[in-house]
Coordinates of C-alpha atoms in Angstrom, one line a residue:
Chain A
G443 CA -17.6 -10.6 11.4
A444 CA -15.6 -13.3 10.3
G445 CA -13.2 -11.6 7.7
V446 CA -9.8 -9.7 8.3
S447 CA -11.1 -5.7 8.3
Q448 CA -9.5 -2.5 7.3
S449 CA -10.4 0.5 8.7
P450 CA -10.8 3.6 6.8
S451 CA -11.6 2.1 3.6
N452 CA -10.6 5.3 2.0
K453 CA -8.3 8.2 3.1
V454 CA -7.9 11.5 1.9
T455 CA -4.8 13.5 3.4
E456 CA -2.5 16.5 2.5
K457 CA 1.0 16.0 1.9
G458 CA 2.9 16.1 5.1
K459 CA 0.1 15.0 7.4
D460 CA 0.6 11.7 9.3
V461 CA -2.0 8.9 8.7
E462 CA -2.8 5.3 10.9
L463 CA -4.6 2.7 8.9
R464 CA -6.3 0.3 11.4
C465 CA -6.6 -3.7 10.6
D466 CA -8.6 -5.9 12.6
P467 CA -7.3 -9.9 11.7
I468 CA -8.8 -12.9 11.8
S469 CA -9.5 -13.9 15.5
G470 CA -7.0 -16.8 16.0
H471 CA -4.9 -16.1 13.5
T472 CA -1.2 -15.2 14.8
A473 CA 0.4 -14.0 11.7
L474 CA -0.8 -10.4 10.4
Y475 CA 0.6 -9.2 7.1
W476 CA 0.6 -5.2 5.8
Y477 CA 1.4 -5.2 1.7
R478 CA 1.0 -2.0 -0.6
Q479 CA -0.2 -2.1 -4.2
R480 CA 0.0 0.6 -6.1
L481 CA -2.5 1.3 -9.1
G482 CA -2.7 -1.7 -11.6
Q483 CA 0.3 -3.5 -9.8
G484 CA 1.0 -6.0 -7.3
L485 CA 1.6 -6.3 -3.7
E486 CA 4.7 -5.0 -1.9
F487 CA 5.3 -6.9 1.5
L488 CA 5.9 -4.0 4.0
I489 CA 5.7 -5.5 7.2
Y490 CA 5.3 -9.3 9.3
F491 CA 4.3 -10.1 13.2
Q492 CA 3.9 -13.0 14.0
G493 CA 2.5 -13.5 17.8
N494 CA 5.1 -12.3 20.5
S495 CA 8.2 -12.3 17.6
A496 CA 9.9 -8.9 16.6
P497 CA 8.5 -8.3 13.8
D498 CA 9.9 -8.5 10.3
K499 CA 10.3 -4.9 9.2
S500 CA 12.7 -5.3 6.1
G501 CA 9.9 -4.3 3.5
L502 CA 9.3 -1.0 5.2
P503 CA 10.4 1.7 2.3
S504 CA 11.5 4.8 4.7
D505 CA 12.1 5.4 8.2
R506 CA 8.4 7.2 7.7
F507 CA 6.5 3.9 7.9
S508 CA 6.4 2.3 11.2
A509 CA 3.1 -0.8 12.1
E510 CA 2.3 -1.7 15.8
R511 CA 0.4 -4.8 16.6
T512 CA -1.2 -5.1 19.8
G513 CA -0.2 -9.2 21.3
E514 CA -2.3 -11.2 18.2
S515 CA -5.2 -8.5 17.6
V516 CA -5.4 -5.4 16.5
S517 CA -2.6 -3.7 14.5
T518 CA -2.1 0.1 13.3
L519 CA -0.1 1.2 10.2
T520 CA 1.1 4.4 10.5
I521 CA 2.8 7.0 8.1
Q522 CA 4.3 10.0 9.0
R523 CA 4.7 13.5 6.9
T524 CA 3.2 11.7 3.9
Q525 CA 3.7 12.3 0.4
Q526 CA 2.4 11.9 -2.8
E527 CA 4.4 8.5 -3.6
D528 CA 2.6 7.1 -0.6
S529 CA -0.9 7.4 -2.5
A530 CA -1.7 4.0 -3.1
V531 CA -4.1 0.5 -1.5
Y532 CA -2.7 -0.6 1.9
L533 CA -3.2 -4.3 2.4
C534 CA -3.2 -6.2 5.7
A535 CA -3.3 -10.0 5.6
S536 CA -3.9 -12.5 8.5
S537 CA -3.0 -16.0 8.3
L538 CA -3.2 -19.1 11.1
G539 CA 0.2 -19.3 11.9
P540 CA 4.4 -19.2 10.3
P541 CA 4.0 -19.4 6.7
S542 CA 6.2 -22.7 6.7
G543 CA 7.2 -22.1 3.4
G544 CA 4.0 -20.3 2.4
A545 CA 1.6 -22.9 2.5
Y546 CA -0.4 -20.9 5.2
E547 CA -3.5 -19.1 3.1
Q548 CA -3.1 -15.6 3.7
F549 CA -7.1 -13.9 3.9
F550 CA -7.0 -10.3 3.2
G551 CA -9.0 -7.7 4.5
P552 CA -10.4 -4.7 1.5
G553 CA -7.8 -2.8 2.1
T554 CA -7.4 1.2 2.7
R555 CA -7.3 3.4 -0.6
L556 CA -4.7 6.1 0.8
T557 CA -4.4 9.3 -0.8
V558 CA -2.1 12.0 -0.8
L559 CA -2.6 15.4 -2.4
Chain B
T581 CA 15.6 -10.5 -4.5
Q582 CA 13.1 -12.9 -5.7
L583 CA 11.3 -11.5 -8.9
L584 CA 8.3 -12.9 -10.2
E585 CA 7.6 -12.2 -13.8
Q586 CA 4.0 -12.8 -14.8
S587 CA 2.8 -12.6 -18.4
P588 CA 0.7 -11.3 -20.2
Q589 CA 0.0 -8.3 -18.0
F590 CA -3.4 -7.6 -19.9
L591 CA -5.4 -10.5 -21.4
S592 CA -9.2 -9.7 -23.2
I593 CA -10.8 -12.0 -24.4
Q594 CA -14.1 -13.8 -25.9
E595 CA -16.2 -15.7 -23.4
G596 CA -15.5 -19.5 -24.1
E597 CA -12.1 -19.3 -24.9
N598 CA -9.1 -20.6 -23.4
L599 CA -6.3 -18.9 -21.9
T600 CA -3.0 -19.4 -20.0
V601 CA -1.3 -17.1 -17.7
Y602 CA 2.7 -17.4 -16.7
C603 CA 4.8 -16.7 -14.2
N604 CA 8.3 -17.3 -14.2
S605 CA 11.6 -16.6 -11.9
S606 CA 15.4 -17.1 -11.9
S607 CA 14.6 -18.1 -8.0
V608 CA 13.7 -21.1 -6.4
F609 CA 10.2 -21.1 -4.5
S610 CA 9.4 -23.7 -2.0
S611 CA 5.6 -23.2 -2.4
L612 CA 3.8 -21.0 -5.0
Q613 CA 0.5 -19.8 -4.8
W614 CA -2.3 -18.3 -7.2
Y615 CA -4.6 -15.4 -5.7
R616 CA -7.2 -13.6 -7.7
Q617 CA -8.4 -10.1 -6.5
E618 CA -11.5 -7.9 -8.5
P619 CA -11.7 -4.0 -8.0
G620 CA -11.9 -2.9 -4.4
E621 CA -11.1 -5.6 -2.8
G622 CA -8.4 -8.4 -1.4
P623 CA -7.1 -10.6 -3.3
V624 CA -8.5 -14.5 -2.5
L625 CA -6.3 -17.3 -2.4
L626 CA -7.4 -19.9 -5.5
V627 CA -4.6 -22.8 -5.0
T628 CA -1.3 -23.1 -3.7
V629 CA 1.3 -25.9 -5.1
V630 CA 4.4 -26.8 -3.1
T631 CA 5.3 -29.7 -5.3
G632 CA 7.3 -29.2 -8.6
G633 CA 5.4 -30.8 -11.8
E634 CA 2.8 -30.5 -9.3
V635 CA -0.6 -30.0 -11.7
K636 CA -3.9 -28.8 -9.7
K637 CA -7.4 -28.5 -11.3
L638 CA -10.1 -26.3 -10.1
K639 CA -13.4 -26.9 -11.9
R640 CA -12.2 -25.0 -15.0
L641 CA -8.9 -23.6 -14.0
T642 CA -5.5 -25.6 -14.2
F643 CA -2.5 -24.6 -11.9
Q644 CA 0.9 -25.9 -13.0
F645 CA 4.3 -25.9 -10.9
G646 CA 7.7 -26.4 -12.9
D647 CA 9.9 -29.3 -12.1
A648 CA 12.5 -27.1 -11.2
R649 CA 10.3 -24.9 -8.9
K650 CA 10.9 -21.7 -10.7
D651 CA 7.7 -21.1 -12.3
S652 CA 4.1 -21.7 -12.8
S653 CA 1.3 -21.0 -15.4
L654 CA -2.5 -21.2 -15.0
H655 CA -4.9 -22.1 -17.6
I656 CA -8.4 -21.3 -18.2
T657 CA -10.5 -23.4 -19.9
A658 CA -14.1 -22.0 -21.6
A659 CA -13.4 -18.8 -19.6
Q660 CA -16.5 -16.9 -18.5
P661 CA -17.3 -13.1 -17.5
G662 CA -17.3 -14.0 -13.6
D663 CA -13.5 -15.1 -14.6
T664 CA -12.8 -11.6 -14.9
G665 CA -10.0 -10.3 -12.2
L666 CA -6.4 -9.5 -11.5
Y667 CA -4.8 -12.7 -11.0
L668 CA -1.4 -12.8 -9.1
C669 CA 1.0 -15.5 -8.7
A670 CA 3.1 -15.4 -5.2
G671 CA 5.9 -17.4 -4.3
A672 CA 7.4 -18.0 -1.1
A673 CA 11.5 -18.5 -1.2
E674 CA 12.9 -21.6 1.5
T675 CA 15.6 -18.4 2.6
S676 CA 12.8 -15.7 2.7
G677 CA 11.1 -16.7 5.7
S678 CA 7.4 -15.4 6.8
R679 CA 7.7 -13.2 3.1
L680 CA 5.8 -13.6 0.0
T681 CA 7.1 -12.0 -3.1
F682 CA 4.2 -11.2 -5.6
G683 CA 4.1 -10.9 -9.3
E684 CA 3.0 -7.7 -10.5
G685 CA -0.5 -10.0 -12.1
T686 CA -1.9 -10.1 -15.3
Q687 CA -5.7 -8.4 -15.5
L688 CA -7.8 -10.3 -17.3
T689 CA -11.3 -9.1 -18.8
V690 CA -13.8 -12.2 -20.5
N691 CA -16.2 -10.4 -22.9
P692 CA -19.5 -11.7 -22.9

C-alpha cells in the first residue's frame, strides 16, 4: 500500500507486560514520528527520527518507553512494564523530510489502540 | 512549552449552518497546520499556513493565520454531515525543530 501502516490495530495487554508496536512508513519518507492520543484529546509528541541522525526523544514520558528505526524503514515503539495510564491510541506519521518549520505534510497511519487491563 | 488552545471543544450544529473554530497560543509559530481526524483513522492534513495574515480557502473551508502568527481560525460555510470529525490545529515553533505541538481538538458534529 501507499500509506503508512501500523500493526497491530488493537492490542490488549495486562499491566506489567511489555508491548511492541510497529510502523511501516511511506517508502522514501526520511522522517518518522510517534504520537500518543488519549481518548478525545489531541496528539502528544513522543519521538522523531530523521534519516541517520540521532532521534529526538524529548517527548517520551518515561524510561519505560523506547523506539527504534532501522535506516529509513520500519520503526518499533516498545513500552515496558505497561501501566493502565499507557492506554491510548499510538499514531505513527512519516514525511518527506525535515519539517523546515512544519511545512512538510505528515502522513498518519491508522494507529494502534492499546488497552492495558 | 508551546501550548495551543482550541475552542470550542465540542460543537454540534445543523446542516447548512456556519461555524468557526479557534486555535490560540501565546507563542509564535513559524507555521500552523489544520488536520481533520475521523474515528479509527489518523489525522489528515487540510492546510498549512506560514505567513502572518495569510488566508487560504479550500472549498467551503476558510483558514486564517493571525498577523502575529500566534493564532488561527477555521471557518466552515454551510456545514454538511460529511464535515463531522475532530479538527486539530498543530503549530511548529521556530525553536522546536521537528516537533509539532497539537491542540486538544474540536469535535464537530453536523446533524442532517
